[in-house]
mmCIF file of C-alpha atoms and ligand atoms in Angstrom:
data_model
loop_
_atom_site.group_PDB
_atom_site.id
_atom_site.type_symbol
_atom_site.label_atom_id
_atom_site.label_comp_id
_atom_site.label_asym_id
_atom_site.label_seq_id
_atom_site.Cartn_x
_atom_site.Cartn_y
_atom_site.Cartn_z
ATOM 1 C CA MET L 1 23.054 48.928 -30.144
ATOM 2 C CA HIS L 2 24.306 45.202 -31.234
ATOM 3 C CA PRO L 3 26.555 45.731 -34.280
ATOM 4 C CA ASP L 4 24.216 43.467 -36.275
ATOM 5 C CA ILE L 5 21.362 45.390 -35.975
ATOM 6 C CA GLU L 6 20.602 48.206 -38.776
ATOM 7 C CA ARG L 7 17.827 49.872 -36.797
ATOM 8 C CA VAL L 8 14.857 49.234 -34.529
ATOM 9 C CA LEU L 9 11.743 48.648 -35.828
ATOM 10 C CA LEU L 10 9.495 48.306 -32.732
ATOM 11 C CA GLY L 11 10.751 49.566 -29.120
ATOM 12 C CA ARG L 12 9.882 47.306 -26.081
ATOM 13 C CA GLU L 13 7.528 50.085 -24.752
ATOM 14 C CA GLU L 14 5.750 50.185 -27.692
ATOM 15 C CA ILE L 15 5.697 46.323 -28.017
ATOM 16 C CA GLN L 16 4.557 46.222 -24.214
ATOM 17 C CA GLU L 17 1.577 48.714 -24.836
ATOM 18 C CA ARG L 18 0.408 46.379 -27.576
ATOM 19 C CA VAL L 19 0.786 43.452 -25.811
ATOM 20 C CA LYS L 20 -1.442 44.978 -22.996
ATOM 21 C CA MET L 21 -4.073 45.912 -25.399
ATOM 22 C CA LEU L 22 -4.265 42.313 -27.169
ATOM 23 C CA GLY L 23 -4.398 40.690 -23.685
ATOM 24 C CA GLU L 24 -7.299 42.597 -22.683
ATOM 25 C CA THR L 25 -9.224 42.352 -25.860
ATOM 26 C CA ILE L 26 -8.669 38.587 -25.622
ATOM 27 C CA SER L 27 -9.676 38.077 -22.283
ATOM 28 C CA ALA L 28 -12.944 40.402 -22.852
ATOM 29 C CA ASP L 29 -13.644 37.797 -25.627
ATOM 30 C CA TYR L 30 -12.993 34.859 -23.804
ATOM 31 C CA ARG L 31 -14.991 36.151 -20.297
ATOM 32 C CA GLY L 32 -16.232 32.656 -18.807
ATOM 33 C CA LYS L 33 -14.699 30.227 -20.574
ATOM 34 C CA GLU L 34 -11.109 28.418 -20.128
ATOM 35 C CA LEU L 35 -8.167 29.285 -22.554
ATOM 36 C CA LEU L 36 -5.460 26.731 -23.891
ATOM 37 C CA ALA L 37 -2.600 28.725 -24.981
ATOM 38 C CA VAL L 38 -0.572 27.123 -27.683
ATOM 39 C CA GLY L 39 2.932 28.564 -28.100
ATOM 40 C CA VAL L 40 4.859 27.711 -31.096
ATOM 41 C CA LEU L 41 8.377 27.208 -30.329
ATOM 42 C CA LYS L 42 10.662 28.873 -29.813
ATOM 43 C CA GLY L 43 9.827 32.388 -31.618
ATOM 44 C CA SER L 44 6.878 32.725 -29.673
ATOM 45 C CA VAL L 45 8.239 32.246 -25.998
ATOM 46 C CA VAL L 46 8.812 35.822 -25.026
ATOM 47 C CA PHE L 47 5.782 37.331 -26.601
ATOM 48 C CA LEU L 48 3.438 34.247 -24.753
ATOM 49 C CA ALA L 49 5.309 35.047 -21.563
ATOM 50 C CA ASP L 50 4.134 38.829 -21.339
ATOM 51 C CA LEU L 51 0.811 37.901 -23.172
ATOM 52 C CA LEU L 52 0.298 35.257 -20.568
ATOM 53 C CA ARG L 53 0.495 38.078 -17.633
ATOM 54 C CA VAL L 54 -1.859 40.153 -19.379
ATOM 55 C CA LEU L 55 -4.963 37.449 -19.637
ATOM 56 C CA THR L 56 -7.212 37.530 -16.762
ATOM 57 C CA VAL L 57 -9.364 34.277 -17.912
ATOM 58 C CA PRO L 58 -8.087 31.115 -16.586
ATOM 59 C CA VAL L 59 -5.376 29.789 -19.131
ATOM 60 C CA GLU L 60 -3.718 26.422 -19.751
ATOM 61 C CA LEU L 61 -0.471 26.358 -21.722
ATOM 62 C CA ASP L 62 1.136 23.806 -24.281
ATOM 63 C CA PHE L 63 3.778 24.128 -26.814
ATOM 64 C CA ILE L 64 4.501 22.701 -30.093
ATOM 65 C CA ALA L 65 7.769 22.830 -32.202
ATOM 66 C CA VAL L 66 7.820 23.036 -35.619
ATOM 67 C CA SER L 67 10.868 22.960 -38.401
ATOM 68 C CA SER L 68 12.061 26.615 -38.991
ATOM 69 C CA TYR L 69 14.082 28.242 -41.938
ATOM 70 C CA GLY L 70 17.346 26.752 -40.492
ATOM 71 C CA ALA L 71 20.179 29.224 -40.848
ATOM 72 C CA SER L 72 18.336 30.607 -43.973
ATOM 73 C CA SER L 73 16.037 33.671 -43.819
ATOM 74 C CA THR L 74 13.779 32.365 -46.879
ATOM 75 C CA THR L 75 11.168 29.394 -46.375
ATOM 76 C CA THR L 76 11.306 26.100 -48.151
ATOM 77 C CA GLY L 77 7.489 25.878 -47.458
ATOM 78 C CA VAL L 78 8.268 22.615 -45.997
ATOM 79 C CA VAL L 79 6.913 22.335 -42.614
ATOM 80 C CA ARG L 80 7.772 19.388 -40.010
ATOM 81 C CA ILE L 81 6.563 19.066 -36.512
ATOM 82 C CA LEU L 82 9.975 18.483 -34.050
ATOM 83 C CA LYS L 83 7.694 18.258 -30.715
ATOM 84 C CA ASP L 84 3.916 17.622 -30.802
ATOM 85 C CA LEU L 85 1.602 18.820 -27.749
ATOM 86 C CA ASP L 86 1.655 17.189 -24.664
ATOM 87 C CA ARG L 87 -2.285 16.603 -24.734
ATOM 88 C CA SER L 88 -5.019 16.439 -27.385
ATOM 89 C CA VAL L 89 -7.014 19.702 -28.005
ATOM 90 C CA THR L 90 -10.161 18.059 -28.421
ATOM 91 C CA GLY L 91 -12.909 20.067 -26.938
ATOM 92 C CA LYS L 92 -10.543 23.151 -25.949
ATOM 93 C CA GLU L 93 -10.835 26.672 -26.662
ATOM 94 C CA VAL L 94 -7.529 26.992 -28.394
ATOM 95 C CA LEU L 95 -5.272 30.032 -28.865
ATOM 96 C CA LEU L 96 -2.497 29.541 -31.055
ATOM 97 C CA VAL L 97 -0.072 32.093 -30.477
ATOM 98 C CA GLU L 98 2.854 32.655 -33.052
ATOM 99 C CA ASP L 99 5.800 35.178 -33.210
ATOM 100 C CA ILE L 100 5.385 36.130 -37.035
ATOM 101 C CA VAL L 101 3.321 35.205 -40.173
ATOM 102 C CA ASP L 102 5.442 35.444 -43.428
ATOM 103 C CA THR L 103 4.392 33.212 -45.958
ATOM 104 C CA GLY L 104 1.729 31.822 -44.143
ATOM 105 C CA LEU L 105 2.537 28.141 -44.659
ATOM 106 C CA THR L 106 3.514 27.517 -41.081
ATOM 107 C CA LEU L 107 0.146 28.780 -39.915
ATOM 108 C CA LYS L 108 -1.685 26.846 -42.535
ATOM 109 C CA TYR L 109 -0.024 23.616 -41.476
ATOM 110 C CA LEU L 110 -0.461 23.939 -37.747
ATOM 111 C CA THR L 111 -4.031 25.294 -37.948
ATOM 112 C CA ASP L 112 -5.164 22.204 -40.283
ATOM 113 C CA HIS L 113 -3.076 20.024 -37.636
ATOM 114 C CA LEU L 114 -4.972 21.380 -34.484
ATOM 115 C CA TYR L 115 -8.169 21.320 -36.317
ATOM 116 C CA GLN L 116 -7.890 17.576 -36.903
ATOM 117 C CA GLN L 117 -8.360 17.182 -33.273
ATOM 118 C CA GLU L 118 -11.786 19.044 -33.003
ATOM 119 C CA PRO L 119 -11.053 21.549 -30.491
ATOM 120 C CA ALA L 120 -14.161 23.549 -29.337
ATOM 121 C CA GLY L 121 -12.895 26.663 -30.750
ATOM 122 C CA LEU L 122 -9.190 27.907 -32.370
ATOM 123 C CA LYS L 123 -7.953 31.156 -33.038
ATOM 124 C CA VAL L 124 -4.831 32.524 -33.608
ATOM 125 C CA CYS L 125 -2.762 35.096 -32.314
ATOM 126 C CA ALA L 126 0.625 36.586 -33.801
ATOM 127 C CA LEU L 127 2.555 39.444 -32.838
ATOM 128 C CA LEU L 128 3.898 40.322 -36.292
ATOM 129 C CA ASP L 129 2.240 39.804 -39.904
ATOM 130 C CA LYS L 130 4.361 40.268 -43.116
ATOM 131 C CA PRO L 131 1.202 40.653 -45.105
ATOM 132 C CA SER L 132 3.358 41.142 -48.626
ATOM 133 C CA ARG L 133 4.944 37.786 -48.403
ATOM 134 C CA ARG L 134 1.958 35.767 -47.902
ATOM 135 C CA ARG L 135 1.690 32.738 -50.055
ATOM 136 C CA VAL L 136 -1.459 30.676 -48.695
ATOM 137 C CA PRO L 137 -4.461 32.805 -47.308
ATOM 138 C CA VAL L 138 -4.515 32.427 -43.485
ATOM 139 C CA THR L 139 -6.737 34.341 -40.618
ATOM 140 C CA ILE L 140 -5.106 36.121 -37.705
ATOM 141 C CA ASP L 141 -7.589 36.879 -35.243
ATOM 142 C CA TYR L 142 -5.686 38.774 -32.859
ATOM 143 C CA LEU L 143 -2.402 40.872 -34.499
ATOM 144 C CA GLY L 144 0.430 42.769 -32.744
ATOM 145 C CA PHE L 145 1.667 44.539 -35.751
ATOM 146 C CA SER L 146 1.695 44.384 -39.404
ATOM 147 C CA ILE L 147 5.081 45.247 -40.773
ATOM 148 C CA PRO L 148 7.290 45.684 -44.170
ATOM 149 C CA ASP L 149 9.379 42.661 -45.736
ATOM 150 C CA GLU L 150 12.312 42.863 -43.662
ATOM 151 C CA PHE L 151 13.793 40.381 -41.718
ATOM 152 C CA VAL L 152 13.564 41.123 -37.987
ATOM 153 C CA VAL L 153 15.122 39.667 -34.662
ATOM 154 C CA GLY L 154 14.811 40.210 -31.078
ATOM 155 C CA TYR L 155 11.796 39.620 -28.728
ATOM 156 C CA GLY L 156 11.920 35.992 -29.441
ATOM 157 C CA LEU L 157 12.712 36.158 -32.911
ATOM 158 C CA ASP L 158 16.004 34.564 -34.171
ATOM 159 C CA TYR L 159 18.473 34.509 -37.211
ATOM 160 C CA ALA L 160 20.624 30.904 -36.765
ATOM 161 C CA GLY L 161 19.266 30.852 -33.367
ATOM 162 C CA ARG L 162 20.476 34.278 -32.279
ATOM 163 C CA TYR L 163 19.142 37.567 -31.371
ATOM 164 C CA ARG L 164 16.427 35.978 -29.395
ATOM 165 C CA ASN L 165 17.223 38.122 -26.358
ATOM 166 C CA LEU L 166 17.431 41.293 -27.788
ATOM 167 C CA PRO L 167 14.366 43.335 -26.099
ATOM 168 C CA ASP L 168 13.370 45.267 -29.175
ATOM 169 C CA ILE L 169 12.371 44.207 -32.523
ATOM 170 C CA CYS L 170 15.071 45.089 -34.710
ATOM 171 C CA VAL L 171 15.704 44.912 -38.467
ATOM 172 C CA LEU L 172 19.024 42.605 -39.087
ATOM 173 C CA ARG L 173 21.657 43.970 -41.129
ATOM 174 C CA ARG L 174 21.508 42.673 -44.678
ATOM 175 C CA GLU L 175 24.955 41.419 -44.993
ATOM 176 C CA ILE L 176 24.585 39.190 -41.877
ATOM 177 C CA TYR L 177 22.084 36.999 -43.712
ATOM 178 C CA GLU L 178 23.016 37.514 -47.286
ATOM 179 C CA ALA L 179 26.481 36.163 -46.373
ATOM 180 C CA ARG L 180 25.307 32.929 -45.298
ATOM 181 C CA GLU L 181 22.713 32.071 -48.037
HETATM 182 P P1 IMP Y 201 5.932 31.174 -42.670
HETATM 183 O O1 IMP Y 201 5.677 29.932 -42.688
HETATM 184 O O2 IMP Y 201 6.683 31.704 -44.046
HETATM 185 O O3 IMP Y 201 4.465 32.188 -42.412
HETATM 186 O O4 IMP Y 201 6.943 31.363 -41.636
HETATM 187 C C1 IMP Y 201 6.842 31.860 -40.537
HETATM 188 C C2 IMP Y 201 8.158 31.496 -39.406
HETATM 189 O O5 IMP Y 201 8.895 31.810 -40.161
HETATM 190 C C3 IMP Y 201 7.911 32.285 -38.354
HETATM 191 O O6 IMP Y 201 7.365 31.429 -37.237
HETATM 192 C C4 IMP Y 201 9.389 32.390 -38.010
HETATM 193 O O7 IMP Y 201 10.242 31.221 -37.097
HETATM 194 C C5 IMP Y 201 9.987 32.596 -39.463
HETATM 195 N N1 IMP Y 201 10.427 34.198 -39.937
HETATM 196 C C6 IMP Y 201 9.553 34.488 -40.934
HETATM 197 N N2 IMP Y 201 9.940 35.931 -41.039
HETATM 198 C C7 IMP Y 201 10.879 36.368 -39.997
HETATM 199 C C8 IMP Y 201 11.642 37.079 -39.737
HETATM 200 O O8 IMP Y 201 11.596 38.259 -40.097
HETATM 201 N N3 IMP Y 201 12.575 37.078 -38.403
HETATM 202 C C9 IMP Y 201 12.540 35.720 -37.990
HETATM 203 N N4 IMP Y 201 11.648 34.584 -38.291
HETATM 204 C C10 IMP Y 201 10.848 34.946 -39.048
#
Protein backbone atom coordinates (compact mmCIF):
# COMPACT_ATOMS: atom_id res chain seq x y z
CA MET A 1 0.00 0.00 0.00
CA HIS A 2 1.09 3.60 -0.64
CA PRO A 3 2.90 4.99 2.44
CA ASP A 4 0.65 8.09 2.63
CA ILE A 5 -2.48 5.93 2.97
CA GLU A 6 -3.97 5.07 6.34
CA ARG A 7 -6.40 2.41 5.11
CA VAL A 8 -8.57 1.34 2.19
CA LEU A 9 -12.15 2.53 2.72
CA LEU A 10 -13.69 1.07 -0.45
CA GLY A 11 -11.89 -1.56 -2.45
CA ARG A 12 -11.85 -1.72 -6.24
CA GLU A 13 -14.18 -4.73 -6.46
CA GLU A 14 -16.78 -3.17 -4.20
CA ILE A 15 -16.59 0.02 -6.27
CA GLN A 16 -17.02 -1.86 -9.55
CA GLU A 17 -20.08 -3.71 -8.26
CA ARG A 18 -21.71 -0.50 -7.08
CA VAL A 19 -20.91 1.35 -10.34
CA LYS A 20 -22.48 -1.51 -12.30
CA MET A 21 -25.66 -1.27 -10.22
CA LEU A 22 -25.79 2.51 -10.66
CA GLY A 23 -25.36 2.15 -14.42
CA GLU A 24 -28.14 -0.39 -14.62
CA THR A 25 -30.52 1.81 -12.62
CA ILE A 26 -29.68 4.89 -14.71
CA SER A 27 -30.07 2.93 -17.97
CA ALA A 28 -33.50 1.68 -16.86
CA ASP A 29 -34.64 5.17 -15.79
CA TYR A 30 -33.58 6.74 -19.10
CA ARG A 31 -34.80 3.97 -21.40
CA GLY A 32 -35.93 5.47 -24.73
CA LYS A 33 -34.10 8.75 -24.06
CA GLU A 34 -30.71 10.19 -24.93
CA LEU A 35 -28.50 11.29 -22.13
CA LEU A 36 -25.88 14.02 -21.81
CA ALA A 37 -23.42 13.05 -19.08
CA VAL A 38 -21.59 16.08 -17.67
CA GLY A 39 -18.45 15.14 -15.75
CA VAL A 40 -17.06 17.53 -13.18
CA LEU A 41 -13.30 17.71 -13.76
CA LYS A 42 -11.06 16.33 -12.61
CA GLY A 43 -12.21 14.10 -9.79
CA SER A 44 -15.07 12.38 -11.63
CA VAL A 45 -13.10 11.09 -14.64
CA VAL A 46 -12.30 7.60 -13.36
CA PHE A 47 -15.83 7.06 -12.05
CA LEU A 48 -17.37 8.49 -15.22
CA ALA A 49 -15.21 6.32 -17.45
CA ASP A 50 -16.42 3.20 -15.62
CA LEU A 51 -20.04 4.36 -15.40
CA LEU A 52 -20.22 5.18 -19.13
CA ARG A 53 -19.33 1.63 -20.07
CA VAL A 54 -22.24 0.24 -18.08
CA LEU A 55 -24.83 2.58 -19.61
CA THR A 56 -26.97 1.03 -22.33
CA VAL A 57 -28.75 4.23 -23.45
CA PRO A 58 -27.22 6.58 -26.05
CA VAL A 59 -24.99 8.99 -24.17
CA GLU A 60 -23.12 12.17 -25.08
CA LEU A 61 -20.31 13.51 -22.97
CA ASP A 62 -19.24 16.97 -21.84
CA PHE A 63 -17.08 18.32 -19.01
CA ILE A 64 -17.08 21.28 -16.70
CA ALA A 65 -14.23 22.28 -14.39
CA VAL A 66 -14.62 24.25 -11.20
CA SER A 67 -12.10 25.58 -8.73
CA SER A 68 -11.31 23.04 -6.05
CA TYR A 69 -9.84 23.42 -2.59
CA GLY A 70 -6.37 23.90 -3.99
CA ALA A 71 -3.92 22.22 -1.64
CA SER A 72 -6.25 22.55 1.34
CA SER A 73 -8.55 19.75 2.48
CA THR A 74 -11.29 22.09 3.72
CA THR A 75 -13.59 24.17 1.55
CA THR A 76 -13.50 27.94 1.26
CA GLY A 77 -17.06 27.92 -0.06
CA VAL A 78 -15.98 29.84 -3.16
CA VAL A 79 -16.78 28.13 -6.46
CA ARG A 80 -15.48 29.38 -9.79
CA ILE A 81 -15.87 27.89 -13.28
CA LEU A 82 -12.45 27.14 -14.80
CA LYS A 83 -13.79 25.42 -17.94
CA ASP A 84 -17.39 25.68 -19.03
CA LEU A 85 -19.31 23.17 -21.16
CA ASP A 86 -18.51 22.99 -24.86
CA ARG A 87 -22.20 23.31 -25.74
CA SER A 88 -25.36 24.51 -24.02
CA VAL A 89 -27.49 21.89 -22.25
CA THR A 90 -30.78 23.52 -23.32
CA GLY A 91 -33.40 20.85 -24.01
CA LYS A 92 -31.08 17.97 -23.03
CA GLU A 93 -31.53 15.23 -20.44
CA VAL A 94 -28.52 16.02 -18.28
CA LEU A 95 -26.83 13.72 -15.80
CA LEU A 96 -24.28 15.63 -13.74
CA VAL A 97 -21.55 13.26 -12.55
CA GLU A 98 -19.61 14.24 -9.41
CA ASP A 99 -16.93 12.42 -7.46
CA ILE A 100 -17.92 13.51 -3.96
CA VAL A 101 -20.45 15.79 -2.30
CA ASP A 102 -19.09 17.34 0.87
CA THR A 103 -20.54 20.71 1.96
CA GLY A 104 -22.76 20.66 -1.15
CA LEU A 105 -21.61 24.14 -2.22
CA THR A 106 -20.04 22.95 -5.49
CA LEU A 107 -23.07 20.87 -6.45
CA LYS A 108 -25.50 23.67 -5.58
CA TYR A 109 -23.51 26.09 -7.71
CA LEU A 110 -23.32 23.66 -10.63
CA THR A 111 -27.01 22.71 -10.63
CA ASP A 112 -28.00 26.41 -10.47
CA HIS A 113 -25.64 27.10 -13.38
CA LEU A 114 -27.08 24.26 -15.49
CA TYR A 115 -30.74 25.03 -14.67
CA GLN A 116 -30.22 28.53 -16.09
CA GLN A 117 -29.77 26.89 -19.51
CA GLU A 118 -33.12 25.12 -19.22
CA PRO A 119 -32.27 21.45 -19.73
CA ALA A 120 -35.16 19.04 -20.38
CA GLY A 121 -34.13 17.32 -17.14
CA LEU A 122 -31.27 17.43 -14.69
CA LYS A 123 -30.25 14.65 -12.34
CA VAL A 124 -27.18 14.19 -10.19
CA CYS A 125 -25.04 11.10 -9.86
CA ALA A 126 -22.33 11.18 -7.18
CA LEU A 127 -19.96 8.39 -6.29
CA LEU A 128 -19.50 9.50 -2.68
CA ASP A 129 -21.40 11.56 -0.14
CA LYS A 130 -20.23 12.92 3.21
CA PRO A 131 -23.65 13.90 4.63
CA SER A 132 -22.30 15.00 8.02
CA ARG A 133 -20.48 17.93 6.37
CA ARG A 134 -23.42 19.38 4.45
CA ARG A 135 -23.86 23.16 4.56
CA VAL A 136 -26.50 23.58 1.85
CA PRO A 137 -29.27 21.09 0.99
CA VAL A 138 -28.75 19.27 -2.31
CA THR A 139 -30.42 16.31 -4.02
CA ILE A 140 -28.35 13.34 -5.15
CA ASP A 141 -30.48 11.16 -7.44
CA TYR A 142 -27.94 8.35 -7.84
CA LEU A 143 -25.42 7.77 -5.06
CA GLY A 144 -22.60 5.25 -4.88
CA PHE A 145 -21.63 5.32 -1.21
CA SER A 146 -22.29 7.41 1.85
CA ILE A 147 -19.02 7.77 3.80
CA PRO A 148 -17.92 9.17 7.18
CA ASP A 149 -16.14 12.50 7.53
CA GLU A 150 -12.69 11.44 6.48
CA PHE A 151 -10.52 12.79 3.68
CA VAL A 152 -10.34 10.20 0.93
CA VAL A 153 -8.21 9.88 -2.20
CA GLY A 154 -7.91 7.47 -5.11
CA TYR A 155 -10.23 6.34 -7.92
CA GLY A 156 -10.00 9.89 -9.32
CA LEU A 157 -10.02 11.78 -6.03
CA ASP A 158 -6.95 13.83 -5.15
CA TYR A 159 -5.19 15.73 -2.48
CA ALA A 160 -3.08 18.58 -3.92
CA GLY A 161 -3.34 16.93 -7.34
CA ARG A 162 -1.97 13.57 -6.20
CA TYR A 163 -3.26 10.03 -5.62
CA ARG A 164 -5.93 10.07 -8.39
CA ASN A 165 -4.39 6.94 -9.89
CA LEU A 166 -4.85 4.75 -6.81
CA PRO A 167 -7.39 2.05 -7.78
CA ASP A 168 -9.14 1.95 -4.36
CA ILE A 169 -10.78 4.73 -2.35
CA CYS A 170 -8.44 5.29 0.57
CA VAL A 171 -8.27 7.36 3.74
CA LEU A 172 -5.28 9.70 3.55
CA ARG A 173 -3.04 9.84 6.62
CA ARG A 174 -3.78 13.01 8.62
CA GLU A 175 -0.12 14.06 8.77
CA ILE A 176 -0.12 14.48 4.98
CA TYR A 177 -2.74 17.21 4.86
CA GLU A 178 -2.31 18.65 8.34
CA ALA A 179 1.33 19.40 7.59
CA ARG A 180 0.29 21.69 4.70
CA GLU A 181 -2.65 23.53 6.28
P1 LIG B 1 -18.22 20.60 -1.65
O1 LIG B 1 -18.44 21.83 -2.48
O2 LIG B 1 -17.77 20.95 -0.26
O3 LIG B 1 -19.39 19.67 -1.64
O4 LIG B 1 -16.96 19.88 -2.25
C1 LIG B 1 -16.98 19.04 -3.31
C2 LIG B 1 -15.58 18.89 -3.86
O5 LIG B 1 -14.59 18.89 -2.82
C3 LIG B 1 -15.42 17.56 -4.53
O6 LIG B 1 -15.79 17.61 -5.88
C4 LIG B 1 -13.94 17.28 -4.34
O7 LIG B 1 -13.19 17.89 -5.35
C5 LIG B 1 -13.59 17.95 -3.03
N1 LIG B 1 -13.59 17.02 -1.89
C6 LIG B 1 -14.42 17.00 -0.83
N2 LIG B 1 -14.12 16.00 0.02
C7 LIG B 1 -13.06 15.37 -0.53
C8 LIG B 1 -12.28 14.21 -0.12
O8 LIG B 1 -12.50 13.56 0.92
N3 LIG B 1 -11.28 13.87 -0.96
C9 LIG B 1 -11.00 14.52 -2.12
N4 LIG B 1 -11.71 15.58 -2.53
C10 LIG B 1 -12.72 16.01 -1.74
